[in-house]
Amino acid sequence: MTVTGVRASARIVARADGRGGTALPVLDGEGPLALRRTRSTGPGTKVMVVGAMSGPLGGDRFTLSARVEEGARLHVGSAAATLALPGQAKGEARYDVRLDVADGAELHWLPEQLISADGSDLRVTTRAELGAGARLVLREEQVLGRTGEQPGRLTSRLTVRVAGRTVLDQELSCGPGAPGGWDGPAVLAGCRAVGQLVVVRPEFAESAVEAQVLGECAALIPLAGPAVLVSAIAPDALRLRRLLDAALTRLGRAESEKRPAART
């Protein structure tokens, strides 16, 4: 008997409701990609991705897309970490994320960590297409193995385009079968957690952020166009999150998100 993996997809469309808020005309998930709208204290709308099944497993194909239309504000998170596991089906699993943010729209894409368990084989691709006046906060975190185990094979590609121009296109492969040196001093230096933070704001085009070293394990790098990249490595997921949160605070985004809504 031939064993095949699970095919699942989910779609989010966020649209300005004409009253200063954001509506969700499309919120559609299936199988392991369940979507839930949750309470939001700000002007935007918040959606959580809830893992309804284990995975992705070997042979699985997951696709998650989000479109934020002009004037809308969307915050997407996940209820728990994603755990890549070996499965009965042979071959790599794939998890493809497609983000489309229109001019004058804003997206915060802040999922929990992706954990690469021993024996797994996962390829993740994240592609964000932004209009010239779009805003984006995107966090990506990978953890290589659970406590006390070796990692699986994990390949992650992140591409960000603004107004049709590529500002970031990078790929990292880790674990068994990855190109030599991935765990050496030039890449992860023995660390078990690696993450990226991409922040896109129109004002960066006029007032560029200077490159900065953020301690021993993180760096802030201005990109071509209105965007910056923070790359960080850490011994574990907790310290990685602290590094990325500190960088977000440095850029001024975290403080504005915590600001209470105005009372009427």
CSV table of C-alpha atoms in Angstrom, one decimal:
chain,number,residue,atom,x,y,z
A,1,MET,CA,0.0,0.0,0.0
A,2,THR,CA,1.3,3.4,-0.9
A,3,VAL,CA,1.2,6.0,1.9
A,4,THR,CA,0.7,9.6,0.8
A,5,GLY,CA,1.0,12.7,2.9
A,6,VAL,CA,-1.8,15.1,3.9
A,7,ARG,CA,-2.7,18.0,1.6
A,8,ALA,CA,-4.1,21.1,3.4
A,9,SER,CA,-4.5,24.7,2.7
A,10,ALA,CA,-5.8,27.8,4.5
A,11,ARG,CA,-6.7,31.3,3.3
A,12,ILE,CA,-7.2,34.7,5.0
A,13,VAL,CA,-8.4,37.8,3.3
A,14,ALA,CA,-8.5,41.0,5.4
A,15,ARG,CA,-10.5,44.1,4.2
A,16,ALA,CA,-11.1,47.5,5.6
A,17,ASP,CA,-14.8,47.6,6.8
A,18,GLY,CA,-15.3,51.4,6.1
A,19,ARG,CA,-15.7,52.2,9.9
A,20,GLY,CA,-12.0,52.2,10.8
A,21,GLY,CA,-11.8,48.5,11.4
A,22,THR,CA,-10.9,45.3,9.5
A,23,ALA,CA,-13.3,42.6,8.3
A,24,LEU,CA,-12.4,39.0,7.3
A,25,PRO,CA,-14.5,38.1,4.2
A,26,VAL,CA,-12.4,35.0,3.9
A,27,LEU,CA,-11.2,32.8,6.8
A,28,ASP,CA,-11.0,29.3,5.5
A,29,GLY,CA,-8.8,26.5,6.9
A,30,GLU,CA,-8.9,22.7,6.6
A,31,GLY,CA,-7.3,19.7,8.3
A,32,PRO,CA,-4.3,20.7,10.4
A,33,LEU,CA,-4.6,24.4,9.4
A,34,ALA,CA,-7.6,25.6,11.5
A,35,LEU,CA,-8.1,29.4,11.7
A,36,ARG,CA,-9.7,31.3,14.6
A,37,ARG,CA,-10.5,35.0,14.9
A,38,THR,CA,-9.6,36.2,18.4
A,39,ARG,CA,-10.2,39.3,20.4
A,40,SER,CA,-8.1,42.3,19.5
A,41,THR,CA,-7.7,45.5,21.5
A,42,GLY,CA,-6.4,47.6,18.7
A,43,PRO,CA,-7.9,48.8,15.3
A,44,GLY,CA,-6.7,45.7,13.5
A,45,THR,CA,-8.0,42.1,13.4
A,46,LYS,CA,-6.2,39.2,15.0
A,47,VAL,CA,-6.2,35.6,13.7
A,48,MET,CA,-4.7,32.5,15.3
A,49,VAL,CA,-3.5,29.4,13.4
A,50,VAL,CA,-4.5,26.4,15.5
A,51,GLY,CA,-2.8,23.1,14.7
A,52,ALA,CA,-5.7,20.5,14.6
A,53,MET,CA,-3.3,17.6,13.8
A,54,SER,CA,0.3,16.7,14.2
A,55,GLY,CA,2.7,17.7,11.5
A,56,PRO,CA,3.9,18.5,9.0
A,57,LEU,CA,5.0,14.9,8.6
A,58,GLY,CA,6.9,13.4,5.8
A,59,GLY,CA,5.1,13.8,2.5
A,60,ASP,CA,2.7,16.5,3.8
A,61,ARG,CA,2.0,19.6,1.7
A,62,PHE,CA,0.6,22.6,3.6
A,63,THR,CA,-0.2,26.0,2.0
A,64,LEU,CA,-1.2,29.1,4.0
A,65,SER,CA,-2.0,32.4,2.3
A,66,ALA,CA,-3.0,35.8,3.6
A,67,ARG,CA,-4.0,38.9,1.6
A,68,VAL,CA,-4.4,42.2,3.4
A,69,GLU,CA,-6.2,44.8,1.3
A,70,GLU,CA,-5.8,48.6,1.3
A,71,GLY,CA,-6.6,50.2,4.6
A,72,ALA,CA,-6.8,46.8,6.5
A,73,ARG,CA,-4.7,45.8,9.5
A,74,LEU,CA,-4.1,42.1,10.3
A,75,HIS,CA,-2.2,40.3,13.0
A,76,VAL,CA,-1.6,36.6,12.6
A,77,GLY,CA,-0.1,34.3,15.2
A,78,SER,CA,-0.2,30.6,16.1
A,79,ALA,CA,-1.5,28.9,19.2
A,80,ALA,CA,1.6,26.7,19.6
A,81,ALA,CA,4.9,25.8,18.0
A,82,THR,CA,4.9,23.8,14.7
A,83,LEU,CA,6.6,20.5,15.1
A,84,ALA,CA,8.0,18.8,12.0
A,85,LEU,CA,8.1,15.0,12.4
A,86,PRO,CA,9.0,12.0,10.4
A,87,GLY,CA,6.0,10.2,8.8
A,88,GLN,CA,5.0,7.0,7.1
A,89,ALA,CA,5.1,8.7,3.7
A,90,LYS,CA,8.6,9.0,2.2
A,91,GLY,CA,10.0,12.3,0.9
A,92,GLU,CA,10.2,15.8,2.3
A,93,ALA,CA,7.2,17.7,3.7
A,94,ARG,CA,6.5,21.2,2.4
A,95,TYR,CA,5.0,24.2,4.1
A,96,ASP,CA,4.4,27.2,1.8
A,97,VAL,CA,3.4,30.6,3.1
A,98,ARG,CA,2.2,33.4,0.7
A,99,LEU,CA,1.6,36.9,2.0
A,100,ASP,CA,0.2,39.8,-0.1
A,101,VAL,CA,0.0,43.2,1.6
A,102,ALA,CA,-1.5,46.1,-0.4
A,103,ASP,CA,-0.4,49.7,-0.5
A,104,GLY,CA,-1.7,51.3,2.7
A,105,ALA,CA,-2.3,47.9,4.5
A,106,GLU,CA,-0.4,46.4,7.5
A,107,LEU,CA,0.4,42.8,8.4
A,108,HIS,CA,2.0,41.4,11.5
A,109,TRP,CA,3.0,37.8,10.9
A,110,LEU,CA,4.2,36.4,14.2
A,111,PRO,CA,3.9,32.6,14.4
A,112,GLU,CA,5.4,30.5,17.2
A,113,GLN,CA,8.6,28.6,16.6
A,114,LEU,CA,9.1,25.8,14.0
A,115,ILE,CA,10.8,22.8,15.7
A,116,SER,CA,12.7,20.3,13.5
A,117,ALA,CA,12.5,16.9,15.2
A,118,ASP,CA,15.0,14.1,14.6
A,119,GLY,CA,14.2,12.2,11.4
A,120,SER,CA,12.0,14.9,9.9
A,121,ASP,CA,12.6,16.5,6.5
A,122,LEU,CA,10.8,19.8,5.9
A,123,ARG,CA,11.1,22.6,3.3
A,124,VAL,CA,9.5,25.9,4.3
A,125,THR,CA,9.1,28.8,1.8
A,126,THR,CA,7.7,32.2,2.9
A,127,ARG,CA,7.1,34.8,0.2
A,128,ALA,CA,5.8,38.3,0.9
A,129,GLU,CA,4.6,40.7,-1.8
A,130,LEU,CA,4.1,44.2,-0.6
A,131,GLY,CA,2.8,47.4,-2.2
A,132,ALA,CA,4.9,50.5,-2.1
A,133,GLY,CA,3.1,51.9,1.0
A,134,ALA,CA,2.6,48.6,2.8
A,135,ARG,CA,3.8,47.8,6.4
A,136,LEU,CA,5.0,44.4,7.6
A,137,VAL,CA,6.4,42.8,10.7
A,138,LEU,CA,7.4,39.2,10.0
A,139,ARG,CA,9.1,36.9,12.5
A,140,GLU,CA,10.5,33.5,11.6
A,141,GLU,CA,12.1,31.2,14.2
A,142,GLN,CA,13.5,27.7,13.8
A,143,VAL,CA,14.6,25.3,16.6
A,144,LEU,CA,16.9,22.4,15.7
A,145,GLY,CA,15.7,19.4,17.6
A,146,ARG,CA,13.8,18.9,20.8
A,147,THR,CA,15.6,18.8,24.1
A,148,GLY,CA,18.4,16.2,23.9
A,149,GLU,CA,17.8,15.1,20.3
A,150,GLN,CA,19.5,15.8,17.0
A,151,PRO,CA,17.6,17.9,14.4
A,152,GLY,CA,15.9,16.7,11.3
A,153,ARG,CA,16.6,18.2,7.8
A,154,LEU,CA,15.2,21.7,7.6
A,155,THR,CA,15.4,24.1,4.6
A,156,SER,CA,13.9,27.5,4.9
A,157,ARG,CA,13.6,30.2,2.2
A,158,LEU,CA,12.4,33.7,2.9
A,159,THR,CA,11.6,36.2,0.1
A,160,VAL,CA,10.3,39.7,0.5
A,161,ARG,CA,9.4,42.0,-2.4
A,162,VAL,CA,8.3,45.6,-2.2
A,163,ALA,CA,6.6,47.3,-5.2
A,164,GLY,CA,7.8,44.6,-7.4
A,165,ARG,CA,11.4,44.8,-6.2
A,166,THR,CA,13.1,42.0,-4.3
A,167,VAL,CA,14.6,43.4,-1.0
A,168,LEU,CA,15.4,40.0,0.6
A,169,ASP,CA,15.9,36.5,-0.8
A,170,GLN,CA,17.7,34.1,1.5
A,171,GLU,CA,17.8,30.4,2.2
A,172,LEU,CA,19.2,28.3,5.1
A,173,SER,CA,19.5,24.6,5.2
A,174,CYS,CA,20.3,22.7,8.4
A,175,GLY,CA,20.6,19.1,9.7
A,176,PRO,CA,21.5,15.8,8.0
A,177,GLY,CA,22.3,16.3,4.3
A,178,ALA,CA,22.6,20.1,4.5
A,179,PRO,CA,25.7,21.7,2.9
A,180,GLY,CA,28.8,21.4,5.1
A,181,GLY,CA,29.5,24.1,7.6
A,182,TRP,CA,25.9,24.8,8.5
A,183,ASP,CA,26.7,24.2,12.2
A,184,GLY,CA,30.1,25.8,12.1
A,185,PRO,CA,31.3,29.3,13.2
A,186,ALA,CA,30.3,31.0,10.0
A,187,VAL,CA,26.6,30.0,10.3
A,188,LEU,CA,25.1,28.7,13.6
A,189,ALA,CA,28.3,28.3,15.6
A,190,GLY,CA,26.7,25.4,17.5
A,191,CYS,CA,23.5,27.2,18.4
A,192,ARG,CA,20.2,25.3,18.3
A,193,ALA,CA,17.9,28.2,17.4
A,194,VAL,CA,17.9,30.7,14.5
A,195,GLY,CA,15.5,33.5,13.6
A,196,GLN,CA,14.8,36.4,11.4
A,197,LEU,CA,12.8,39.5,11.9
A,198,VAL,CA,11.8,41.6,8.8
A,199,VAL,CA,10.2,45.1,9.3
A,200,VAL,CA,9.0,47.1,6.4
A,201,ARG,CA,7.9,50.7,6.8
A,202,PRO,CA,7.5,53.4,4.1
A,203,GLU,CA,9.4,55.9,6.2
A,204,PHE,CA,12.6,53.7,6.0
A,205,ALA,CA,12.9,54.7,2.4
A,206,GLU,CA,13.6,58.4,3.5
A,207,SER,CA,15.2,57.7,6.8
A,208,ALA,CA,17.3,54.5,6.6
A,209,VAL,CA,18.1,52.6,9.8
A,210,GLU,CA,21.8,52.1,10.4
A,211,ALA,CA,23.4,48.7,10.6
A,212,GLN,CA,23.9,47.6,14.2
A,213,VAL,CA,25.4,44.7,16.1
A,214,LEU,CA,22.9,43.6,18.8
A,215,GLY,CA,25.2,41.8,21.2
A,216,GLU,CA,27.2,38.8,20.2
A,217,CYS,CA,24.4,36.8,18.5
A,218,ALA,CA,22.2,39.3,16.5
A,219,ALA,CA,22.6,42.0,13.9
A,220,LEU,CA,20.3,44.6,12.4
A,221,ILE,CA,20.8,45.1,8.7
A,222,PRO,CA,19.2,47.7,6.5
A,223,LEU,CA,17.8,46.3,3.2
A,224,ALA,CA,17.5,47.9,-0.2
A,225,GLY,CA,14.2,49.8,0.0
A,226,PRO,CA,12.0,50.5,3.0
A,227,ALA,CA,13.0,47.4,5.1
A,228,VAL,CA,15.3,46.1,7.7
A,229,LEU,CA,16.4,42.6,8.6
A,230,VAL,CA,17.4,41.3,12.1
A,231,SER,CA,19.2,37.9,12.1
A,232,ALA,CA,19.8,36.1,15.4
A,233,ILE,CA,21.1,32.8,16.7
A,234,ALA,CA,20.8,31.5,20.3
A,235,PRO,CA,21.3,28.3,22.3
A,236,ASP,CA,17.5,27.9,22.7
A,237,ALA,CA,14.1,29.2,21.7
A,238,LEU,CA,13.6,31.3,24.8
A,239,ARG,CA,16.8,33.3,24.3
A,240,LEU,CA,16.1,33.7,20.6
A,241,ARG,CA,12.7,35.2,21.3
A,242,ARG,CA,14.3,37.7,23.7
A,243,LEU,CA,16.8,38.8,21.1
A,244,LEU,CA,14.1,39.3,18.5
A,245,ASP,CA,11.7,41.1,20.9
A,246,ALA,CA,14.5,43.4,22.0
A,247,ALA,CA,15.2,44.2,18.3
A,248,LEU,CA,11.6,44.9,17.7
A,249,THR,CA,11.5,47.3,20.7
A,250,ARG,CA,14.6,49.0,19.4
A,251,LEU,CA,12.7,49.7,16.1
A,252,GLY,CA,9.8,51.2,18.0
A,253,ARG,CA,7.2,48.7,16.9
A,254,ALA,CA,6.7,46.8,20.2
A,255,GLU,CA,6.0,49.9,22.2
A,256,SER,CA,3.3,51.1,19.8
A,257,GLU,CA,1.6,47.7,19.8
A,258,LYS,CA,1.3,47.8,23.6
A,259,ARG,CA,-0.2,51.3,23.6
A,260,PRO,CA,-3.8,51.0,25.0
A,261,ALA,CA,-6.7,51.9,22.8
A,262,ALA,CA,-8.1,55.3,23.2
A,263,ARG,CA,-11.2,55.5,25.4
A,264,THR,CA,-14.4,57.0,24.1
